């Protein structure tokens, strides 16, 4: 009841059309190289902001209970993308192809870090030095704005 599988027709078909396979592979490699060469590289810079809790809690009288404010840690990424912070950043950093806050927002990502009190500010741009400068300025403006 054992039947043999005959692979000979498949091998004959492949060897008969080998030049089509090689041509298609070389053509695909050339197209992939051309596409990857034409795409400009994008660099990413990340600035980390740590949200620290107050170190001291003042209690004047033990009978008066001090209310501890819970920090809105989930709101910080949205606050980092606020118009006021974006306008401050746009006015100090001159980017050739970015004239509006909307275009600036397309380059920026603010998200909560691995720890609850950590905020990641990421910038993607075609120049690595400019990306690092924007990320550092963004973090500075955000910290100043939150501490006001």
CSV table of N, CA and C in Angstrom, one decimal:
chain,number,residue,atom,x,y,z
A,1,UNK,N,0.8,-1.2,0.0
A,1,UNK,CA,0.0,0.0,0.0
A,1,UNK,C,0.9,1.3,0.0
A,2,UNK,N,2.1,1.1,0.0
A,2,UNK,CA,3.0,2.3,0.0
A,2,UNK,C,3.1,2.8,-1.4
A,3,UNK,N,2.8,4.1,-1.5
A,3,UNK,CA,2.9,4.7,-2.8
A,3,UNK,C,4.1,5.7,-2.8
A,4,UNK,N,4.8,5.7,-3.8
A,4,UNK,CA,6.0,6.6,-3.9
A,4,UNK,C,5.6,7.9,-4.5
A,5,UNK,N,6.2,8.9,-3.9
A,5,UNK,CA,5.9,10.3,-4.4
A,5,UNK,C,7.0,10.6,-5.4
A,6,UNK,N,6.6,10.9,-6.6
A,6,UNK,CA,7.5,11.2,-7.7
A,6,UNK,C,7.7,12.7,-7.8
A,7,UNK,N,8.9,13.1,-7.4
A,7,UNK,CA,9.2,14.6,-7.5
A,7,UNK,C,9.9,15.0,-8.8
A,8,UNK,N,10.1,14.0,-9.6
A,8,UNK,CA,10.8,14.3,-10.9
A,8,UNK,C,10.1,15.4,-11.7
A,9,UNK,N,8.8,15.4,-11.9
A,9,UNK,CA,8.2,16.5,-12.7
A,9,UNK,C,8.4,17.9,-12.1
A,10,UNK,N,8.5,18.0,-10.8
A,10,UNK,CA,8.7,19.3,-10.2
A,10,UNK,C,10.1,19.8,-10.4
A,11,UNK,N,11.1,18.9,-10.3
A,11,UNK,CA,12.5,19.2,-10.5
A,11,UNK,C,12.7,19.6,-12.0
A,12,UNK,N,12.1,18.8,-12.9
A,12,UNK,CA,12.2,19.1,-14.3
A,12,UNK,C,11.7,20.5,-14.6
A,13,UNK,N,10.5,20.9,-14.0
A,13,UNK,CA,9.9,22.2,-14.3
A,13,UNK,C,10.9,23.3,-13.7
A,14,UNK,N,11.4,23.1,-12.6
A,14,UNK,CA,12.3,24.1,-12.0
A,14,UNK,C,13.6,24.2,-12.8
A,15,UNK,N,14.2,23.1,-13.3
A,15,UNK,CA,15.4,23.2,-14.0
A,15,UNK,C,15.2,23.7,-15.5
A,16,UNK,N,14.0,23.5,-16.0
A,16,UNK,CA,13.7,24.0,-17.3
A,16,UNK,C,13.5,25.6,-17.3
A,17,UNK,N,13.0,26.1,-16.2
A,17,UNK,CA,12.7,27.5,-16.1
A,17,UNK,C,13.7,28.2,-15.1
A,18,UNK,N,14.9,27.7,-14.9
A,18,UNK,CA,15.8,28.3,-14.0
A,18,UNK,C,16.1,29.8,-14.3
A,19,UNK,N,16.2,30.1,-15.5
A,19,UNK,CA,16.6,31.5,-15.9
A,19,UNK,C,15.5,32.5,-15.4
A,20,UNK,N,14.2,32.0,-15.4
A,20,UNK,CA,13.2,32.9,-15.0
A,20,UNK,C,13.3,33.1,-13.4
A,21,UNK,N,13.6,32.1,-12.7
A,21,UNK,CA,13.8,32.2,-11.3
A,21,UNK,C,14.9,33.1,-10.9
A,22,UNK,N,16.1,33.0,-11.6
A,22,UNK,CA,17.2,33.8,-11.3
A,22,UNK,C,16.9,35.2,-11.7
A,23,UNK,N,16.3,35.4,-12.9
A,23,UNK,CA,16.0,36.8,-13.3
A,23,UNK,C,15.0,37.5,-12.3
A,24,UNK,N,14.0,36.8,-11.9
A,24,UNK,CA,13.1,37.4,-11.0
A,24,UNK,C,13.7,37.7,-9.6
A,25,UNK,N,14.6,36.8,-9.2
A,25,UNK,CA,15.3,37.1,-7.9
A,25,UNK,C,16.3,38.3,-8.0
A,26,UNK,N,17.0,38.4,-9.1
A,26,UNK,CA,17.9,39.5,-9.3
A,26,UNK,C,17.1,40.8,-9.4
A,27,UNK,N,16.0,40.8,-10.2
A,27,UNK,CA,15.2,42.0,-10.3
A,27,UNK,C,14.6,42.4,-9.0
A,28,UNK,N,14.1,41.5,-8.2
A,28,UNK,CA,13.6,41.8,-6.9
A,28,UNK,C,14.7,42.4,-6.0
A,29,UNK,N,15.9,41.9,-6.0
A,29,UNK,CA,17.0,42.4,-5.2
A,29,UNK,C,17.3,43.9,-5.7
A,30,UNK,N,17.3,44.1,-7.0
A,30,UNK,CA,17.7,45.5,-7.5
A,30,UNK,C,16.6,46.5,-7.1
A,31,UNK,N,15.3,46.1,-7.2
A,31,UNK,CA,14.2,46.9,-6.7
A,31,UNK,C,14.3,47.2,-5.2
A,32,UNK,N,14.6,46.2,-4.4
A,32,UNK,CA,14.6,46.4,-3.0
A,32,UNK,C,15.8,47.3,-2.6
A,33,UNK,N,16.9,47.2,-3.3
A,33,UNK,CA,18.1,48.1,-3.1
A,33,UNK,C,17.7,49.5,-3.4
A,34,UNK,N,17.1,49.7,-4.6
A,34,UNK,CA,16.7,51.0,-5.0
A,34,UNK,C,15.8,51.7,-4.1
A,35,UNK,N,14.8,51.0,-3.6
A,35,UNK,CA,13.8,51.6,-2.7
A,35,UNK,C,14.5,51.9,-1.3
A,36,UNK,N,15.3,51.0,-0.8
A,36,UNK,CA,15.9,51.2,0.5
A,36,UNK,C,17.0,52.4,0.4
A,37,UNK,N,17.6,52.5,-0.7
A,37,UNK,CA,18.6,53.6,-0.9
A,37,UNK,C,17.9,55.0,-1.0
A,38,UNK,N,16.7,55.0,-1.6
A,38,UNK,CA,16.0,56.3,-1.8
A,38,UNK,C,15.3,56.8,-0.5
A,39,UNK,N,15.1,56.0,0.5
A,39,UNK,CA,14.4,56.4,1.7
A,39,UNK,C,15.5,57.0,2.6
A,40,UNK,N,15.2,58.3,3.1
A,40,UNK,CA,16.1,59.0,4.0
A,40,UNK,C,16.1,58.3,5.3
A,41,UNK,N,17.2,58.2,6.0
A,41,UNK,CA,17.2,57.6,7.4
A,41,UNK,C,16.5,58.5,8.4
A,42,UNK,N,15.9,57.9,9.3
A,42,UNK,CA,15.2,58.7,10.4
A,42,UNK,C,15.8,58.3,11.7
A,43,UNK,N,16.2,59.3,12.5
A,43,UNK,CA,16.8,59.0,13.8
A,43,UNK,C,15.9,59.3,14.9
A,44,UNK,N,16.0,58.6,16.0
A,44,UNK,CA,15.1,58.8,17.2
A,44,UNK,C,16.0,59.2,18.4
A,45,UNK,N,15.5,60.2,19.1
A,45,UNK,CA,16.1,60.6,20.3
A,45,UNK,C,15.1,60.6,21.4
A,46,UNK,N,15.5,60.1,22.6
A,46,UNK,CA,14.6,59.9,23.7
A,46,UNK,C,15.1,60.7,24.9
A,47,UNK,N,14.2,61.5,25.5
A,47,UNK,CA,14.4,62.1,26.8
A,47,UNK,C,13.5,61.6,27.9
A,48,UNK,N,14.1,61.3,29.0
A,48,UNK,CA,13.3,60.7,30.1
A,48,UNK,C,13.0,61.8,31.2
A,49,UNK,N,11.8,61.8,31.6
A,49,UNK,CA,11.5,62.8,32.7
A,49,UNK,C,10.9,61.9,33.9
A,50,UNK,N,11.5,62.1,35.0
A,50,UNK,CA,11.1,61.4,36.2
A,50,UNK,C,10.2,62.3,37.0
A,51,UNK,N,9.0,61.9,37.4
A,51,UNK,CA,8.1,62.6,38.2
A,51,UNK,C,8.3,62.2,39.6
A,52,UNK,N,8.8,63.0,40.4
A,52,UNK,CA,9.2,62.7,41.8
A,52,UNK,C,8.0,63.2,42.7
A,53,UNK,N,7.8,62.4,43.8
A,53,UNK,CA,6.8,62.8,44.8
A,53,UNK,C,7.5,63.7,45.8
A,54,UNK,N,6.7,64.6,46.4
A,54,UNK,CA,7.3,65.5,47.4
A,54,UNK,C,8.0,64.7,48.5
A,55,UNK,N,9.2,65.1,48.9
A,55,UNK,CA,10.0,64.4,49.9
A,55,UNK,C,9.5,64.6,51.4
A,56,UNK,N,8.9,65.8,51.6
A,56,UNK,CA,8.5,66.1,52.9
A,56,UNK,C,7.0,66.4,53.0
A,57,UNK,N,6.4,65.9,54.0
A,57,UNK,CA,5.0,66.2,54.2
A,57,UNK,C,4.9,66.9,55.6
A,58,UNK,N,4.4,68.1,55.6
A,58,UNK,CA,4.3,69.0,56.8
A,58,UNK,C,3.0,68.7,57.5
A,59,UNK,N,3.2,68.4,58.8
A,59,UNK,CA,2.0,68.1,59.7
A,59,UNK,C,2.2,69.0,60.9
A,60,UNK,N,1.4,70.0,61.0
A,60,UNK,CA,1.5,71.0,62.1
A,60,UNK,C,0.8,70.4,63.4
A,61,UNK,N,-0.2,69.7,63.3
A,61,UNK,CA,-0.9,69.2,64.5
A,61,UNK,C,-1.4,67.8,64.2
A,62,UNK,N,-1.1,66.8,65.1
A,62,UNK,CA,-1.5,65.4,64.8
A,62,UNK,C,-3.0,65.2,64.7
A,63,UNK,N,-3.8,66.2,65.2
A,63,UNK,CA,-5.2,66.0,65.1
A,63,UNK,C,-5.7,66.4,63.7
A,64,UNK,N,-4.9,67.1,63.0
A,64,UNK,CA,-5.3,67.6,61.6
A,64,UNK,C,-4.6,66.6,60.6
A,65,UNK,N,-5.5,65.9,59.9
A,65,UNK,CA,-5.0,65.0,58.9
A,65,UNK,C,-4.5,65.7,57.6
A,66,UNK,N,-3.3,65.3,57.2
A,66,UNK,CA,-2.8,65.9,56.0
A,66,UNK,C,-3.3,65.1,54.8
A,67,UNK,N,-3.9,65.8,53.8
A,67,UNK,CA,-4.4,65.2,52.6
A,67,UNK,C,-3.3,65.1,51.6
A,68,UNK,N,-3.0,63.9,51.2
A,68,UNK,CA,-1.9,63.7,50.2
A,68,UNK,C,-2.6,63.7,48.8
A,69,UNK,N,-2.1,64.5,48.0
A,69,UNK,CA,-2.6,64.6,46.6
A,69,UNK,C,-2.0,63.5,45.8
A,70,UNK,N,-2.8,62.8,45.1
A,70,UNK,CA,-2.3,61.8,44.2
A,70,UNK,C,-2.0,62.4,42.9
A,71,UNK,N,-0.8,62.2,42.4
A,71,UNK,CA,-0.4,62.9,41.2
A,71,UNK,C,-1.1,62.2,40.0
A,72,UNK,N,-1.5,63.0,39.0
A,72,UNK,CA,-2.2,62.5,37.8
A,72,UNK,C,-1.1,62.0,36.8
A,73,UNK,N,-0.5,60.9,37.1
A,73,UNK,CA,0.6,60.4,36.3
A,73,UNK,C,0.1,60.1,34.9
A,74,UNK,N,-1.1,59.7,34.7
A,74,UNK,CA,-1.6,59.3,33.4
A,74,UNK,C,-1.8,60.6,32.5
A,75,UNK,N,-1.9,61.7,33.1
A,75,UNK,CA,-2.1,62.9,32.3
A,75,UNK,C,-0.9,63.6,31.8
A,76,UNK,N,0.3,63.2,32.3
A,76,UNK,CA,1.5,63.8,31.9
A,76,UNK,C,1.8,63.6,30.4
A,77,UNK,N,1.6,62.5,29.8
A,77,UNK,CA,1.9,62.4,28.3
A,77,UNK,C,1.0,63.4,27.5
A,78,UNK,N,-0.2,63.5,27.9
A,78,UNK,CA,-1.1,64.5,27.2
A,78,UNK,C,-0.7,65.9,27.5
A,79,UNK,N,-0.2,66.2,28.7
A,79,UNK,CA,0.2,67.5,29.0
A,79,UNK,C,1.5,67.9,28.3
A,80,UNK,N,2.4,66.9,28.0
A,80,UNK,CA,3.6,67.1,27.3
A,80,UNK,C,3.3,67.5,25.8
A,81,UNK,N,2.2,67.1,25.3
A,81,UNK,CA,1.8,67.4,23.9
A,81,UNK,C,0.9,68.6,23.9
A,82,UNK,N,0.8,69.3,25.0
A,82,UNK,CA,-0.1,70.5,25.0
A,82,UNK,C,0.4,71.6,24.1
A,83,UNK,N,-0.6,72.5,23.7
A,83,UNK,CA,-0.2,73.6,22.8
A,83,UNK,C,0.8,74.5,23.4
A,84,UNK,N,0.7,74.8,24.6
A,84,UNK,CA,1.7,75.7,25.3
A,84,UNK,C,3.1,75.2,25.2
A,85,UNK,N,3.3,73.9,25.5
A,85,UNK,CA,4.6,73.3,25.4
A,85,UNK,C,5.1,73.3,24.0
A,86,UNK,N,4.2,72.9,23.1
A,86,UNK,CA,4.6,72.8,21.7
A,86,UNK,C,5.0,74.2,21.1
A,87,UNK,N,4.2,75.2,21.4
A,87,UNK,CA,4.6,76.6,21.0
A,87,UNK,C,5.9,77.0,21.5
A,88,UNK,N,6.2,76.7,22.8
A,88,UNK,CA,7.5,77.1,23.3
A,88,UNK,C,8.6,76.3,22.6
A,89,UNK,N,8.4,75.1,22.3
A,89,UNK,CA,9.4,74.3,21.6
A,89,UNK,C,9.6,74.7,20.2
A,90,UNK,N,8.5,75.1,19.5
A,90,UNK,CA,8.6,75.5,18.1
A,90,UNK,C,9.3,76.8,18.0
A,91,UNK,N,9.1,77.7,19.0
A,91,UNK,CA,9.7,79.0,18.9
A,91,UNK,C,11.3,79.0,19.2
A,92,UNK,N,11.7,78.0,19.9
A,92,UNK,CA,13.2,77.9,20.2
A,92,UNK,C,14.0,77.0,19.2
A,93,UNK,N,13.4,76.0,18.7
A,93,UNK,CA,14.1,75.1,17.8
A,93,UNK,C,13.6,75.4,16.4
A,94,UNK,N,14.5,75.7,15.5
A,94,UNK,CA,14.1,76.0,14.1
A,94,UNK,C,14.4,74.8,13.3
A,95,UNK,N,13.3,74.2,12.8
A,95,UNK,CA,13.4,73.1,11.9
A,95,UNK,C,12.9,73.5,10.5
A,96,UNK,N,13.7,73.2,9.5
A,96,UNK,CA,13.5,73.7,8.2
A,96,UNK,C,12.1,73.3,7.6
A,97,UNK,N,11.7,72.1,7.9
A,97,UNK,CA,10.4,71.6,7.3
A,97,UNK,C,9.2,71.6,8.2
A,98,UNK,N,9.4,72.2,9.4
A,98,UNK,CA,8.3,72.3,10.4
A,98,UNK,C,8.0,73.7,10.7
A,99,UNK,N,6.8,74.1,10.3
A,99,UNK,CA,6.3,75.5,10.5
A,99,UNK,C,5.2,75.6,11.5
A,100,UNK,N,4.4,74.5,11.7
A,100,UNK,CA,3.2,74.5,12.5
A,100,UNK,C,3.3,73.5,13.7
A,101,UNK,N,2.5,73.7,14.6
A,101,UNK,CA,2.4,72.9,15.8
A,101,UNK,C,2.0,71.5,15.4
A,102,UNK,N,1.1,71.4,14.4
A,102,UNK,CA,0.7,70.1,13.9
A,102,UNK,C,1.8,69.2,13.3
A,103,UNK,N,2.6,69.9,12.5
A,103,UNK,CA,3.8,69.2,11.9
A,103,UNK,C,4.8,68.8,13.0
A,104,UNK,N,4.9,69.6,14.0
A,104,UNK,CA,5.8,69.3,15.1
A,104,UNK,C,5.3,68.1,15.9
A,105,UNK,N,4.0,68.1,16.1
A,105,UNK,CA,3.4,66.9,16.8
A,105,UNK,C,3.6,65.6,16.1
A,106,UNK,N,3.7,65.7,14.8
A,106,UNK,CA,3.9,64.4,14.0
A,106,UNK,C,5.3,63.8,14.2
A,107,UNK,N,6.2,64.7,14.7
A,107,UNK,CA,7.6,64.2,15.0
A,107,UNK,C,7.8,63.7,16.4
A,108,UNK,N,6.8,64.0,17.3
A,108,UNK,CA,7.0,63.8,18.7
A,108,UNK,C,6.0,62.7,19.2
A,109,UNK,N,6.5,61.9,20.2
A,109,UNK,CA,5.7,60.9,20.9
A,109,UNK,C,5.9,61.1,22.4
A,110,UNK,N,4.9,61.2,23.2
A,110,UNK,CA,5.0,61.2,24.6
A,110,UNK,C,4.2,60.0,25.2
A,111,UNK,N,4.9,59.2,26.0
A,111,UNK,CA,4.2,58.0,26.6
A,111,UNK,C,4.8,57.7,27.9
A,112,UNK,N,4.0,57.1,28.7
A,112,UNK,CA,4.4,56.6,30.1
A,112,UNK,C,5.5,55.6,29.9
A,113,UNK,N,6.5,55.7,30.8
A,113,UNK,CA,7.6,54.7,30.8
A,113,UNK,C,7.2,53.4,31.5
A,114,UNK,N,8.2,52.6,31.7
A,114,UNK,CA,8.0,51.3,32.3
A,114,UNK,C,7.6,51.5,33.8
A,115,UNK,N,8.1,52.5,34.4
A,115,UNK,CA,7.7,52.8,35.8
A,115,UNK,C,6.6,53.9,35.7
A,116,UNK,N,5.7,53.9,36.8
A,116,UNK,CA,4.6,54.8,36.7
A,116,UNK,C,5.1,56.3,36.8
A,117,UNK,N,6.2,56.5,37.4
A,117,UNK,CA,6.7,57.9,37.5
A,117,UNK,C,7.7,58.3,36.5
A,118,UNK,N,7.7,57.6,35.4
A,118,UNK,CA,8.6,57.9,34.3
A,118,UNK,C,7.9,58.3,33.0
A,119,UNK,N,8.3,59.3,32.4
A,119,UNK,CA,7.7,59.8,31.1
A,119,UNK,C,8.8,59.8,30.0
A,120,UNK,N,8.5,59.2,28.9
A,120,UNK,CA,9.4,59.1,27.8
A,120,UNK,C,8.9,60.1,26.7
A,121,UNK,N,9.8,61.0,26.3
A,121,UNK,CA,9.6,62.0,25.3
A,121,UNK,C,10.5,61.6,24.1
A,122,UNK,N,9.9,61.1,23.0
A,122,UNK,CA,10.7,60.6,21.8
A,122,UNK,C,10.5,61.6,20.6
A,123,UNK,N,11.6,61.8,19.9
A,123,UNK,CA,11.6,62.7,18.8
A,123,UNK,C,12.2,61.9,17.6
A,124,UNK,N,11.5,61.9,16.5
A,124,UNK,CA,12.0,61.3,15.3
A,124,UNK,C,12.3,62.4,14.2
A,125,UNK,N,13.5,62.4,13.7
A,125,UNK,CA,13.9,63.4,12.7
A,125,UNK,C,15.0,62.9,11.9
A,126,UNK,N,15.3,63.6,10.8
A,126,UNK,CA,16.3,63.1,9.8
A,126,UNK,C,17.7,63.4,10.2
A,127,UNK,N,17.9,64.3,11.2
A,127,UNK,CA,19.2,64.7,11.6
A,127,UNK,C,19.3,64.3,13.1
A,128,UNK,N,20.3,63.4,13.5
A,128,UNK,CA,20.4,62.9,14.9
A,128,UNK,C,20.7,64.0,15.9
A,129,UNK,N,21.5,65.0,15.5
A,129,UNK,CA,21.8,66.1,16.5
A,129,UNK,C,20.6,67.0,16.7
A,130,UNK,N,19.8,67.2,15.7
A,130,UNK,CA,18.6,68.0,15.9
A,130,UNK,C,17.6,67.3,16.7
A,131,UNK,N,17.5,66.0,16.4
A,131,UNK,CA,16.5,65.2,17.2
A,131,UNK,C,16.9,65.2,18.7
A,132,UNK,N,18.1,65.1,19.0
A,132,UNK,CA,18.6,65.1,20.4
A,132,UNK,C,18.3,66.5,21.0
A,133,UNK,N,18.6,67.6,20.2
A,133,UNK,CA,18.3,68.9,20.7
A,133,UNK,C,16.9,69.2,21.0
A,134,UNK,N,16.0,68.7,20.1
A,134,UNK,CA,14.6,68.9,20.3
A,134,UNK,C,14.1,68.1,21.5
A,135,UNK,N,14.6,66.9,21.7
A,135,UNK,CA,14.1,66.0,22.8
A,135,UNK,C,14.6,66.7,24.1
A,136,UNK,N,15.8,67.2,24.2
A,136,UNK,CA,16.2,67.8,25.4
A,136,UNK,C,15.5,69.1,25.7
A,137,UNK,N,15.3,69.9,24.7
A,137,UNK,CA,14.5,71.2,24.9
A,137,UNK,C,13.1,70.9,25.3
A,138,UNK,N,12.5,69.9,24.7
A,138,UNK,CA,11.1,69.5,25.0
A,138,UNK,C,11.0,69.1,26.5
A,139,UNK,N,12.0,68.3,26.9
A,139,UNK,CA,12.0,67.8,28.3
A,139,UNK,C,12.1,69.0,29.3
A,140,UNK,N,13.0,70.0,28.9
A,140,UNK,CA,13.2,71.2,29.7
A,140,UNK,C,12.0,72.0,29.8
A,141,UNK,N,11.3,72.3,28.7
A,141,UNK,CA,10.1,73.1,28.7
A,141,UNK,C,9.0,72.4,29.5
A,142,UNK,N,8.9,71.1,29.3
A,142,UNK,CA,7.8,70.4,30.0
A,142,UNK,C,8.0,70.4,31.5
A,143,UNK,N,9.2,70.2,32.0
A,143,UNK,CA,9.5,70.3,33.4
A,143,UNK,C,9.2,71.7,34.0
A,144,UNK,N,9.7,72.7,33.3
A,144,UNK,CA,9.4,74.1,33.7
A,144,UNK,C,7.9,74.3,33.8
A,145,UNK,N,7.2,73.9,32.7
A,145,UNK,CA,5.8,74.1,32.7
A,145,UNK,C,5.0,73.4,33.8
A,146,UNK,N,5.4,72.2,34.1
A,146,UNK,CA,4.7,71.4,35.1
A,146,UNK,C,5.0,72.0,36.5
A,147,UNK,N,6.2,72.5,36.7
A,147,UNK,CA,6.6,73.0,38.0
A,147,UNK,C,6.0,74.4,38.3
A,148,UNK,N,5.4,75.0,37.3
A,148,UNK,CA,4.9,76.4,37.6
A,148,UNK,C,3.7,76.3,38.5
